[in-house]
């Protein structure tokens, strides 16, 4: 892991940073310092002080939570252009999950004390930041809602829809998810076993909602998935 001051020119706006204007993102870039991580390296661990935000300039990061019986639940997968992290007004706040690099990553790190000064100086950025924060909370709440109210099938369908929104590209007869995800990856995302995900995917394939081509998932009936999880 290495560190350096971030360039003043941000990567193209995409993913969850669309809440911020070009000017606001440029201001955030000015207070970042850049760190690089290799596959499997932790950006932070559960229980460490939560006093930073992270902006992915390049790469992918997964947020995981371990249960008491040793199972690992993937809460989020973030990619280039995503901002994430846990900011809390309490001086004793700690992270409640782990952040792990999935590949070679270049991460812009924002210290909470620097962010607070910036928000105080720029009211428009403060409003955009509140909108971003609210959206991140709603995303987490939606994932748990799908799991609690609609069971594992609903959580799987909801996850496939989100992957479609994030990585999807139109292809004949459907939407292709351009990143490869294994059955084990999907199982970690919905706190299920790989065997149960295999069975649920077979049911979705029989229903004509999902297929695979060259190792990639293709959503062939998005409305079917939406009906399962009441999207």
PDB file of C-alpha atoms in Angstrom:
ATOM      1  CA  UNK A   1       0.000   0.000   0.000  1.00  0.00           C
ATOM      2  CA  UNK A   2       1.370   3.386  -0.995  1.00  0.00           C
ATOM      3  CA  UNK A   3       0.121   6.957  -0.595  1.00  0.00           C
ATOM      4  CA  UNK A   4       0.259  10.208  -2.581  1.00  0.00           C
ATOM      5  CA  UNK A   5      -1.720  13.412  -3.063  1.00  0.00           C
ATOM      6  CA  UNK A   6      -4.617  13.036  -5.510  1.00  0.00           C
ATOM      7  CA  UNK A   7      -4.594  14.681  -8.915  1.00  0.00           C
ATOM      8  CA  UNK A   8      -6.879  17.694  -9.204  1.00  0.00           C
ATOM      9  CA  UNK A   9      -8.540  16.200 -12.294  1.00  0.00           C
ATOM     10  CA  UNK A  10     -11.162  13.591 -11.299  1.00  0.00           C
ATOM     11  CA  UNK A  11     -12.065  10.503 -13.323  1.00  0.00           C
ATOM     12  CA  UNK A  12     -15.374  10.737 -15.238  1.00  0.00           C
ATOM     13  CA  UNK A  13     -18.467  10.970 -13.041  1.00  0.00           C
ATOM     14  CA  UNK A  14     -20.235   7.633 -12.766  1.00  0.00           C
ATOM     15  CA  UNK A  15     -21.910   5.239 -10.355  1.00  0.00           C
ATOM     16  CA  UNK A  16     -22.869   6.740  -6.978  1.00  0.00           C
ATOM     17  CA  UNK A  17     -20.951  10.015  -7.462  1.00  0.00           C
ATOM     18  CA  UNK A  18     -23.679  11.307  -9.790  1.00  0.00           C
ATOM     19  CA  UNK A  19     -25.073  13.031  -6.672  1.00  0.00           C
ATOM     20  CA  UNK A  20     -22.182  15.490  -6.876  1.00  0.00           C
ATOM     21  CA  UNK A  21     -21.633  18.242  -9.418  1.00  0.00           C
ATOM     22  CA  UNK A  22     -18.353  18.458 -11.319  1.00  0.00           C
ATOM     23  CA  UNK A  23     -17.303  21.381  -9.112  1.00  0.00           C
ATOM     24  CA  UNK A  24     -18.116  19.505  -5.898  1.00  0.00           C
ATOM     25  CA  UNK A  25     -16.265  16.375  -6.964  1.00  0.00           C
ATOM     26  CA  UNK A  26     -13.260  18.491  -7.916  1.00  0.00           C
ATOM     27  CA  UNK A  27     -13.279  20.009  -4.398  1.00  0.00           C
ATOM     28  CA  UNK A  28     -13.370  16.522  -2.890  1.00  0.00           C
ATOM     29  CA  UNK A  29     -10.488  15.460  -5.103  1.00  0.00           C
ATOM     30  CA  UNK A  30      -8.403  18.355  -3.787  1.00  0.00           C
ATOM     31  CA  UNK A  31      -8.511  17.062  -0.210  1.00  0.00           C
ATOM     32  CA  UNK A  32      -7.912  13.397  -1.086  1.00  0.00           C
ATOM     33  CA  UNK A  33      -4.658  11.550  -0.856  1.00  0.00           C
ATOM     34  CA  UNK A  34      -4.237   8.444  -2.997  1.00  0.00           C
ATOM     35  CA  UNK A  35      -3.400   4.966  -1.752  1.00  0.00           C
ATOM     36  CA  UNK A  36      -2.975   1.800  -3.787  1.00  0.00           C
ATOM     37  CA  UNK A  37      -4.056  -1.687  -2.714  1.00  0.00           C
ATOM     38  CA  UNK A  38      -3.516  -5.141  -4.172  1.00  0.00           C
ATOM     39  CA  UNK A  39      -6.098  -7.941  -4.398  1.00  0.00           C
ATOM     40  CA  UNK A  40      -7.112  -9.159  -0.939  1.00  0.00           C
ATOM     41  CA  UNK A  41      -5.693  -6.166   0.951  1.00  0.00           C
ATOM     42  CA  UNK A  42      -7.950  -4.526   3.534  1.00  0.00           C
ATOM     43  CA  UNK A  43      -8.725  -0.815   3.361  1.00  0.00           C
ATOM     44  CA  UNK A  44     -10.143  -1.079   6.872  1.00  0.00           C
ATOM     45  CA  UNK A  45     -11.318  -3.752   9.275  1.00  0.00           C
ATOM     46  CA  UNK A  46     -14.329  -4.099  11.520  1.00  0.00           C
ATOM     47  CA  UNK A  47     -13.693  -2.293  14.812  1.00  0.00           C
ATOM     48  CA  UNK A  48     -11.210   0.256  13.443  1.00  0.00           C
ATOM     49  CA  UNK A  49     -11.978   4.002  13.857  1.00  0.00           C
ATOM     50  CA  UNK A  50     -14.419   5.264  11.208  1.00  0.00           C
ATOM     51  CA  UNK A  51     -12.967   8.661  10.293  1.00  0.00           C
ATOM     52  CA  UNK A  52     -12.481   8.470   6.510  1.00  0.00           C
ATOM     53  CA  UNK A  53     -14.319   8.261   3.206  1.00  0.00           C
ATOM     54  CA  UNK A  54     -12.986   6.386   0.195  1.00  0.00           C
ATOM     55  CA  UNK A  55     -13.305   7.221  -3.510  1.00  0.00           C
ATOM     56  CA  UNK A  56     -12.425   4.501  -6.015  1.00  0.00           C
ATOM     57  CA  UNK A  57     -10.358   6.000  -8.808  1.00  0.00           C
ATOM     58  CA  UNK A  58      -9.662   2.539 -10.232  1.00  0.00           C
ATOM     59  CA  UNK A  59     -10.618  -0.995  -9.233  1.00  0.00           C
ATOM     60  CA  UNK A  60     -13.265  -2.774  -7.173  1.00  0.00           C
ATOM     61  CA  UNK A  61     -13.806  -3.093  -3.405  1.00  0.00           C
ATOM     62  CA  UNK A  62     -16.183  -5.369  -1.513  1.00  0.00           C
ATOM     63  CA  UNK A  63     -17.679  -4.609   1.887  1.00  0.00           C
ATOM     64  CA  UNK A  64     -18.106  -7.733   4.000  1.00  0.00           C
ATOM     65  CA  UNK A  65     -19.531  -8.621   7.389  1.00  0.00           C
ATOM     66  CA  UNK A  66     -18.606 -11.759   9.310  1.00  0.00           C
ATOM     67  CA  UNK A  67     -21.156 -13.574  11.439  1.00  0.00           C
ATOM     68  CA  UNK A  68     -20.492 -15.269  14.756  1.00  0.00           C
ATOM     69  CA  UNK A  69     -20.485 -18.710  13.101  1.00  0.00           C
ATOM     70  CA  UNK A  70     -17.810 -17.645  10.614  1.00  0.00           C
ATOM     71  CA  UNK A  71     -19.966 -16.948   7.567  1.00  0.00           C
ATOM     72  CA  UNK A  72     -19.084 -13.936   5.417  1.00  0.00           C
ATOM     73  CA  UNK A  73     -21.853 -11.738   3.994  1.00  0.00           C
ATOM     74  CA  UNK A  74     -20.997  -9.387   1.120  1.00  0.00           C
ATOM     75  CA  UNK A  75     -22.895  -6.167   1.802  1.00  0.00           C
ATOM     76  CA  UNK A  76     -21.748  -4.143  -1.212  1.00  0.00           C
ATOM     77  CA  UNK A  77     -19.424  -4.259  -4.184  1.00  0.00           C
ATOM     78  CA  UNK A  78     -18.113  -0.853  -5.251  1.00  0.00           C
ATOM     79  CA  UNK A  79     -16.278   0.046  -8.454  1.00  0.00           C
ATOM     80  CA  UNK A  80     -14.570   2.916 -10.224  1.00  0.00           C
ATOM     81  CA  UNK A  81     -16.348   6.196  -9.508  1.00  0.00           C
ATOM     82  CA  UNK A  82     -17.913   5.056  -6.237  1.00  0.00           C
ATOM     83  CA  UNK A  83     -17.635   6.913  -2.948  1.00  0.00           C
ATOM     84  CA  UNK A  84     -18.105   4.904   0.246  1.00  0.00           C
ATOM     85  CA  UNK A  85     -17.250   4.845   3.906  1.00  0.00           C
ATOM     86  CA  UNK A  86     -18.700   5.343   7.347  1.00  0.00           C
ATOM     87  CA  UNK A  87     -18.786   8.871   8.736  1.00  0.00           C
ATOM     88  CA  UNK A  88     -20.179   9.309  12.237  1.00  0.00           C
ATOM     89  CA  UNK A  89     -20.268  12.418  14.450  1.00  0.00           C
ATOM     90  CA  UNK A  90     -19.210  10.339  17.444  1.00  0.00           C
ATOM     91  CA  UNK A  91     -15.479  10.474  18.141  1.00  0.00           C
ATOM     92  CA  UNK A  92     -15.583   6.813  19.185  1.00  0.00           C
ATOM     93  CA  UNK A  93     -17.313   5.512  16.022  1.00  0.00           C
ATOM     94  CA  UNK A  94     -15.821   2.336  14.524  1.00  0.00           C
ATOM     95  CA  UNK A  95     -16.373   0.435  11.290  1.00  0.00           C
ATOM     96  CA  UNK A  96     -19.022  -2.274  11.453  1.00  0.00           C
ATOM     97  CA  UNK A  97     -17.688  -4.159   8.402  1.00  0.00           C
ATOM     98  CA  UNK A  98     -14.523  -4.873   6.410  1.00  0.00           C
ATOM     99  CA  UNK A  99     -13.463  -3.287   3.106  1.00  0.00           C
ATOM    100  CA  UNK A 100     -11.313  -5.507   0.878  1.00  0.00           C
ATOM    101  CA  UNK A 101      -9.752  -4.786  -2.518  1.00  0.00           C
ATOM    102  CA  UNK A 102     -10.943  -7.290  -5.128  1.00  0.00           C
ATOM    103  CA  UNK A 103      -8.242  -6.302  -7.629  1.00  0.00           C
ATOM    104  CA  UNK A 104      -5.504  -3.699  -8.000  1.00  0.00           C
ATOM    105  CA  UNK A 105      -7.089  -0.496  -6.712  1.00  0.00           C
ATOM    106  CA  UNK A 106      -6.291   3.203  -6.612  1.00  0.00           C
ATOM    107  CA  UNK A 107      -8.231   4.792  -3.766  1.00  0.00           C
ATOM    108  CA  UNK A 108      -8.688   8.460  -2.883  1.00  0.00           C
ATOM    109  CA  UNK A 109      -8.915   8.813   0.909  1.00  0.00           C
ATOM    110  CA  UNK A 110     -10.748  11.731   2.546  1.00  0.00           C
ATOM    111  CA  UNK A 111     -10.147  12.515   6.214  1.00  0.00           C
ATOM    112  CA  UNK A 112     -13.304  13.399   8.167  1.00  0.00           C
ATOM    113  CA  UNK A 113     -11.769  16.570   9.603  1.00  0.00           C
ATOM    114  CA  UNK A 114     -10.906  17.824   6.085  1.00  0.00           C
ATOM    115  CA  UNK A 115     -14.381  16.948   4.831  1.00  0.00           C
ATOM    116  CA  UNK A 116     -16.061  18.847   7.682  1.00  0.00           C
ATOM    117  CA  UNK A 117     -14.144  22.022   6.781  1.00  0.00           C
ATOM    118  CA  UNK A 118     -15.116  21.651   3.123  1.00  0.00           C
ATOM    119  CA  UNK A 119     -18.804  21.135   3.937  1.00  0.00           C
ATOM    120  CA  UNK A 120     -18.760  24.209   6.174  1.00  0.00           C
ATOM    121  CA  UNK A 121     -17.225  26.309   3.372  1.00  0.00           C
ATOM    122  CA  UNK A 122     -19.521  25.123   0.555  1.00  0.00           C
ATOM    123  CA  UNK A 123     -23.247  24.848   1.267  1.00  0.00           C
ATOM    124  CA  UNK A 124     -24.024  23.327  -2.146  1.00  0.00           C
ATOM    125  CA  UNK A 125     -21.582  20.499  -1.476  1.00  0.00           C
ATOM    126  CA  UNK A 126     -23.134  19.940   1.976  1.00  0.00           C
ATOM    127  CA  UNK A 127     -26.588  19.496   0.391  1.00  0.00           C
ATOM    128  CA  UNK A 128     -25.236  17.075  -2.219  1.00  0.00           C
ATOM    129  CA  UNK A 129     -23.406  15.160   0.484  1.00  0.00           C
ATOM    130  CA  UNK A 130     -26.622  14.748   2.505  1.00  0.00           C
ATOM    131  CA  UNK A 131     -28.419  13.406  -0.588  1.00  0.00           C
ATOM    132  CA  UNK A 132     -25.587  10.928  -1.213  1.00  0.00           C
ATOM    133  CA  UNK A 133     -25.602   9.827   2.429  1.00  0.00           C
ATOM    134  CA  UNK A 134     -29.371   9.283   2.393  1.00  0.00           C
ATOM    135  CA  UNK A 135     -29.176   7.242  -0.816  1.00  0.00           C
ATOM    136  CA  UNK A 136     -26.461   4.988   0.641  1.00  0.00           C
ATOM    137  CA  UNK A 137     -28.617   4.323   3.718  1.00  0.00           C
ATOM    138  CA  UNK A 138     -31.626   3.513   1.522  1.00  0.00           C
ATOM    139  CA  UNK A 139     -29.548   1.079  -0.535  1.00  0.00           C
ATOM    140  CA  UNK A 140     -28.515  -0.851   2.572  1.00  0.00           C
ATOM    141  CA  UNK A 141     -32.062  -0.820   3.945  1.00  0.00           C
ATOM    142  CA  UNK A 142     -33.407  -2.147   0.633  1.00  0.00           C
ATOM    143  CA  UNK A 143     -30.993  -5.082   0.647  1.00  0.00           C
ATOM    144  CA  UNK A 144     -32.050  -6.123   4.136  1.00  0.00           C
ATOM    145  CA  UNK A 145     -35.730  -5.530   3.301  1.00  0.00           C
ATOM    146  CA  UNK A 146     -35.499  -7.880   0.328  1.00  0.00           C
ATOM    147  CA  UNK A 147     -33.789 -10.540   2.437  1.00  0.00           C
ATOM    148  CA  UNK A 148     -36.176 -10.269   5.399  1.00  0.00           C
ATOM    149  CA  UNK A 149     -39.484  -9.865   3.543  1.00  0.00           C
ATOM    150  CA  UNK A 150     -39.008 -11.895   0.361  1.00  0.00           C
ATOM    151  CA  UNK A 151     -36.533 -14.548   1.463  1.00  0.00           C
ATOM    152  CA  UNK A 152     -33.521 -15.803  -0.407  1.00  0.00           C
ATOM    153  CA  UNK A 153     -35.263 -15.858  -3.846  1.00  0.00           C
ATOM    154  CA  UNK A 154     -36.257 -12.218  -3.450  1.00  0.00           C
ATOM    155  CA  UNK A 155     -32.774 -11.264  -2.292  1.00  0.00           C
ATOM    156  CA  UNK A 156     -31.214 -13.084  -5.261  1.00  0.00           C
ATOM    157  CA  UNK A 157     -33.539 -11.414  -7.769  1.00  0.00           C
ATOM    158  CA  UNK A 158     -32.914  -8.018  -6.199  1.00  0.00           C
ATOM    159  CA  UNK A 159     -29.155  -8.608  -6.361  1.00  0.00           C
ATOM    160  CA  UNK A 160     -29.342  -9.583 -10.038  1.00  0.00           C
ATOM    161  CA  UNK A 161     -31.333  -6.417 -10.760  1.00  0.00           C
ATOM    162  CA  UNK A 162     -28.713  -4.274  -9.014  1.00  0.00           C
ATOM    163  CA  UNK A 163     -25.902  -6.006 -10.919  1.00  0.00           C
ATOM    164  CA  UNK A 164     -27.880  -5.369 -14.090  1.00  0.00           C
ATOM    165  CA  UNK A 165     -28.148  -1.666 -13.247  1.00  0.00           C
ATOM    166  CA  UNK A 166     -24.446  -1.435 -12.440  1.00  0.00           C
ATOM    167  CA  UNK A 167     -22.806  -3.679 -15.036  1.00  0.00           C
ATOM    168  CA  UNK A 168     -25.575  -4.370 -17.563  1.00  0.00           C
ATOM    169  CA  UNK A 169     -25.324  -3.860 -21.315  1.00  0.00           C
ATOM    170  CA  UNK A 170     -28.112  -4.522 -23.835  1.00  0.00           C
ATOM    171  CA  UNK A 171     -27.709  -7.668 -25.929  1.00  0.00           C
ATOM    172  CA  UNK A 172     -30.162  -9.543 -28.168  1.00  0.00           C
ATOM    173  CA  UNK A 173     -32.963 -10.928 -25.983  1.00  0.00           C
ATOM    174  CA  UNK A 174     -31.762  -9.444 -22.721  1.00  0.00           C
ATOM    175  CA  UNK A 175     -29.242  -7.560 -20.598  1.00  0.00           C
ATOM    176  CA  UNK A 176     -25.756  -8.999 -20.127  1.00  0.00           C
ATOM    177  CA  UNK A 177     -23.952  -8.453 -16.804  1.00  0.00           C
ATOM    178  CA  UNK A 178     -20.465  -7.558 -18.012  1.00  0.00           C
ATOM    179  CA  UNK A 179     -18.662  -8.707 -14.859  1.00  0.00           C
ATOM    180  CA  UNK A 180     -18.296 -12.389 -14.067  1.00  0.00           C
ATOM    181  CA  UNK A 181     -19.885 -13.461 -10.787  1.00  0.00           C
ATOM    182  CA  UNK A 182     -19.697 -17.017  -9.528  1.00  0.00           C
ATOM    183  CA  UNK A 183     -22.476 -18.789  -7.677  1.00  0.00           C
ATOM    184  CA  UNK A 184     -20.333 -18.440  -4.548  1.00  0.00           C
ATOM    185  CA  UNK A 185     -20.148 -14.658  -5.095  1.00  0.00           C
ATOM    186  CA  UNK A 186     -23.934 -14.441  -5.287  1.00  0.00           C
ATOM    187  CA  UNK A 187     -24.268 -16.673  -2.224  1.00  0.00           C
ATOM    188  CA  UNK A 188     -22.071 -14.291  -0.208  1.00  0.00           C
ATOM    189  CA  UNK A 189     -24.203 -11.333  -1.328  1.00  0.00           C
ATOM    190  CA  UNK A 190     -27.434 -12.804   0.023  1.00  0.00           C
ATOM    191  CA  UNK A 191     -26.101 -14.824   2.978  1.00  0.00           C
ATOM    192  CA  UNK A 192     -26.982 -18.165   1.388  1.00  0.00           C
ATOM    193  CA  UNK A 193     -25.165 -21.358   0.512  1.00  0.00           C
ATOM    194  CA  UNK A 194     -23.766 -21.935  -2.969  1.00  0.00           C
ATOM    195  CA  UNK A 195     -26.027 -24.989  -3.320  1.00  0.00           C
ATOM    196  CA  UNK A 196     -29.179 -22.968  -2.623  1.00  0.00           C
ATOM    197  CA  UNK A 197     -28.099 -20.315  -5.139  1.00  0.00           C
ATOM    198  CA  UNK A 198     -27.557 -23.097  -7.705  1.00  0.00           C
ATOM    199  CA  UNK A 199     -31.132 -24.309  -7.149  1.00  0.00           C
ATOM    200  CA  UNK A 200     -32.628 -20.809  -7.324  1.00  0.00           C
ATOM    201  CA  UNK A 201     -30.753 -19.998 -10.526  1.00  0.00           C
ATOM    202  CA  UNK A 202     -31.991 -23.231 -12.089  1.00  0.00           C
ATOM    203  CA  UNK A 203     -35.564 -22.185 -11.250  1.00  0.00           C
ATOM    204  CA  UNK A 204     -34.965 -18.757 -12.794  1.00  0.00           C
ATOM    205  CA  UNK A 205     -33.546 -20.394 -15.912  1.00  0.00           C
ATOM    206  CA  UNK A 206     -36.591 -22.682 -16.174  1.00  0.00           C
ATOM    207  CA  UNK A 207     -38.818 -19.605 -15.889  1.00  0.00           C
ATOM    208  CA  UNK A 208     -36.913 -17.971 -18.752  1.00  0.00           C
ATOM    209  CA  UNK A 209     -35.708 -15.071 -16.608  1.00  0.00           C
ATOM    210  CA  UNK A 210     -31.967 -15.757 -16.556  1.00  0.00           C
ATOM    211  CA  UNK A 211     -29.446 -17.558 -18.711  1.00  0.00           C
ATOM    212  CA  UNK A 212     -25.648 -17.718 -18.996  1.00  0.00           C
ATOM    213  CA  UNK A 213     -23.477 -17.064 -22.036  1.00  0.00           C
ATOM    214  CA  UNK A 214     -19.728 -17.536 -21.959  1.00  0.00           C
ATOM    215  CA  UNK A 215     -19.670 -17.444 -18.159  1.00  0.00           C
ATOM    216  CA  UNK A 216     -21.695 -14.217 -17.933  1.00  0.00           C
ATOM    217  CA  UNK A 217     -25.236 -13.891 -16.619  1.00  0.00           C
ATOM    218  CA  UNK A 218     -27.838 -12.577 -19.057  1.00  0.00           C
ATOM    219  CA  UNK A 219     -31.149 -11.298 -17.714  1.00  0.00           C
ATOM    220  CA  UNK A 220     -33.784 -12.310 -20.245  1.00  0.00           C
ATOM    221  CA  UNK A 221     -36.908 -11.305 -18.297  1.00  0.00           C
ATOM    222  CA  UNK A 222     -36.272  -8.364 -15.986  1.00  0.00           C
ATOM    223  CA  UNK A 223     -39.967  -7.991 -15.129  1.00  0.00           C
ATOM    224  CA  UNK A 224     -40.009 -11.536 -13.740  1.00  0.00           C
ATOM    225  CA  UNK A 225     -37.195 -10.675 -11.323  1.00  0.00           C
ATOM    226  CA  UNK A 226     -38.956  -7.461 -10.312  1.00  0.00           C
ATOM    227  CA  UNK A 227     -42.164  -9.353  -9.544  1.00  0.00           C
ATOM    228  CA  UNK A 228     -40.342 -11.812  -7.285  1.00  0.00           C
ATOM    229  CA  UNK A 229     -38.822  -9.082  -5.099  1.00  0.00           C
ATOM    230  CA  UNK A 230     -41.673  -6.565  -5.519  1.00  0.00           C
ATOM    231  CA  UNK A 231     -39.245  -4.104  -7.043  1.00  0.00           C
TER     232      UNK A 231
END
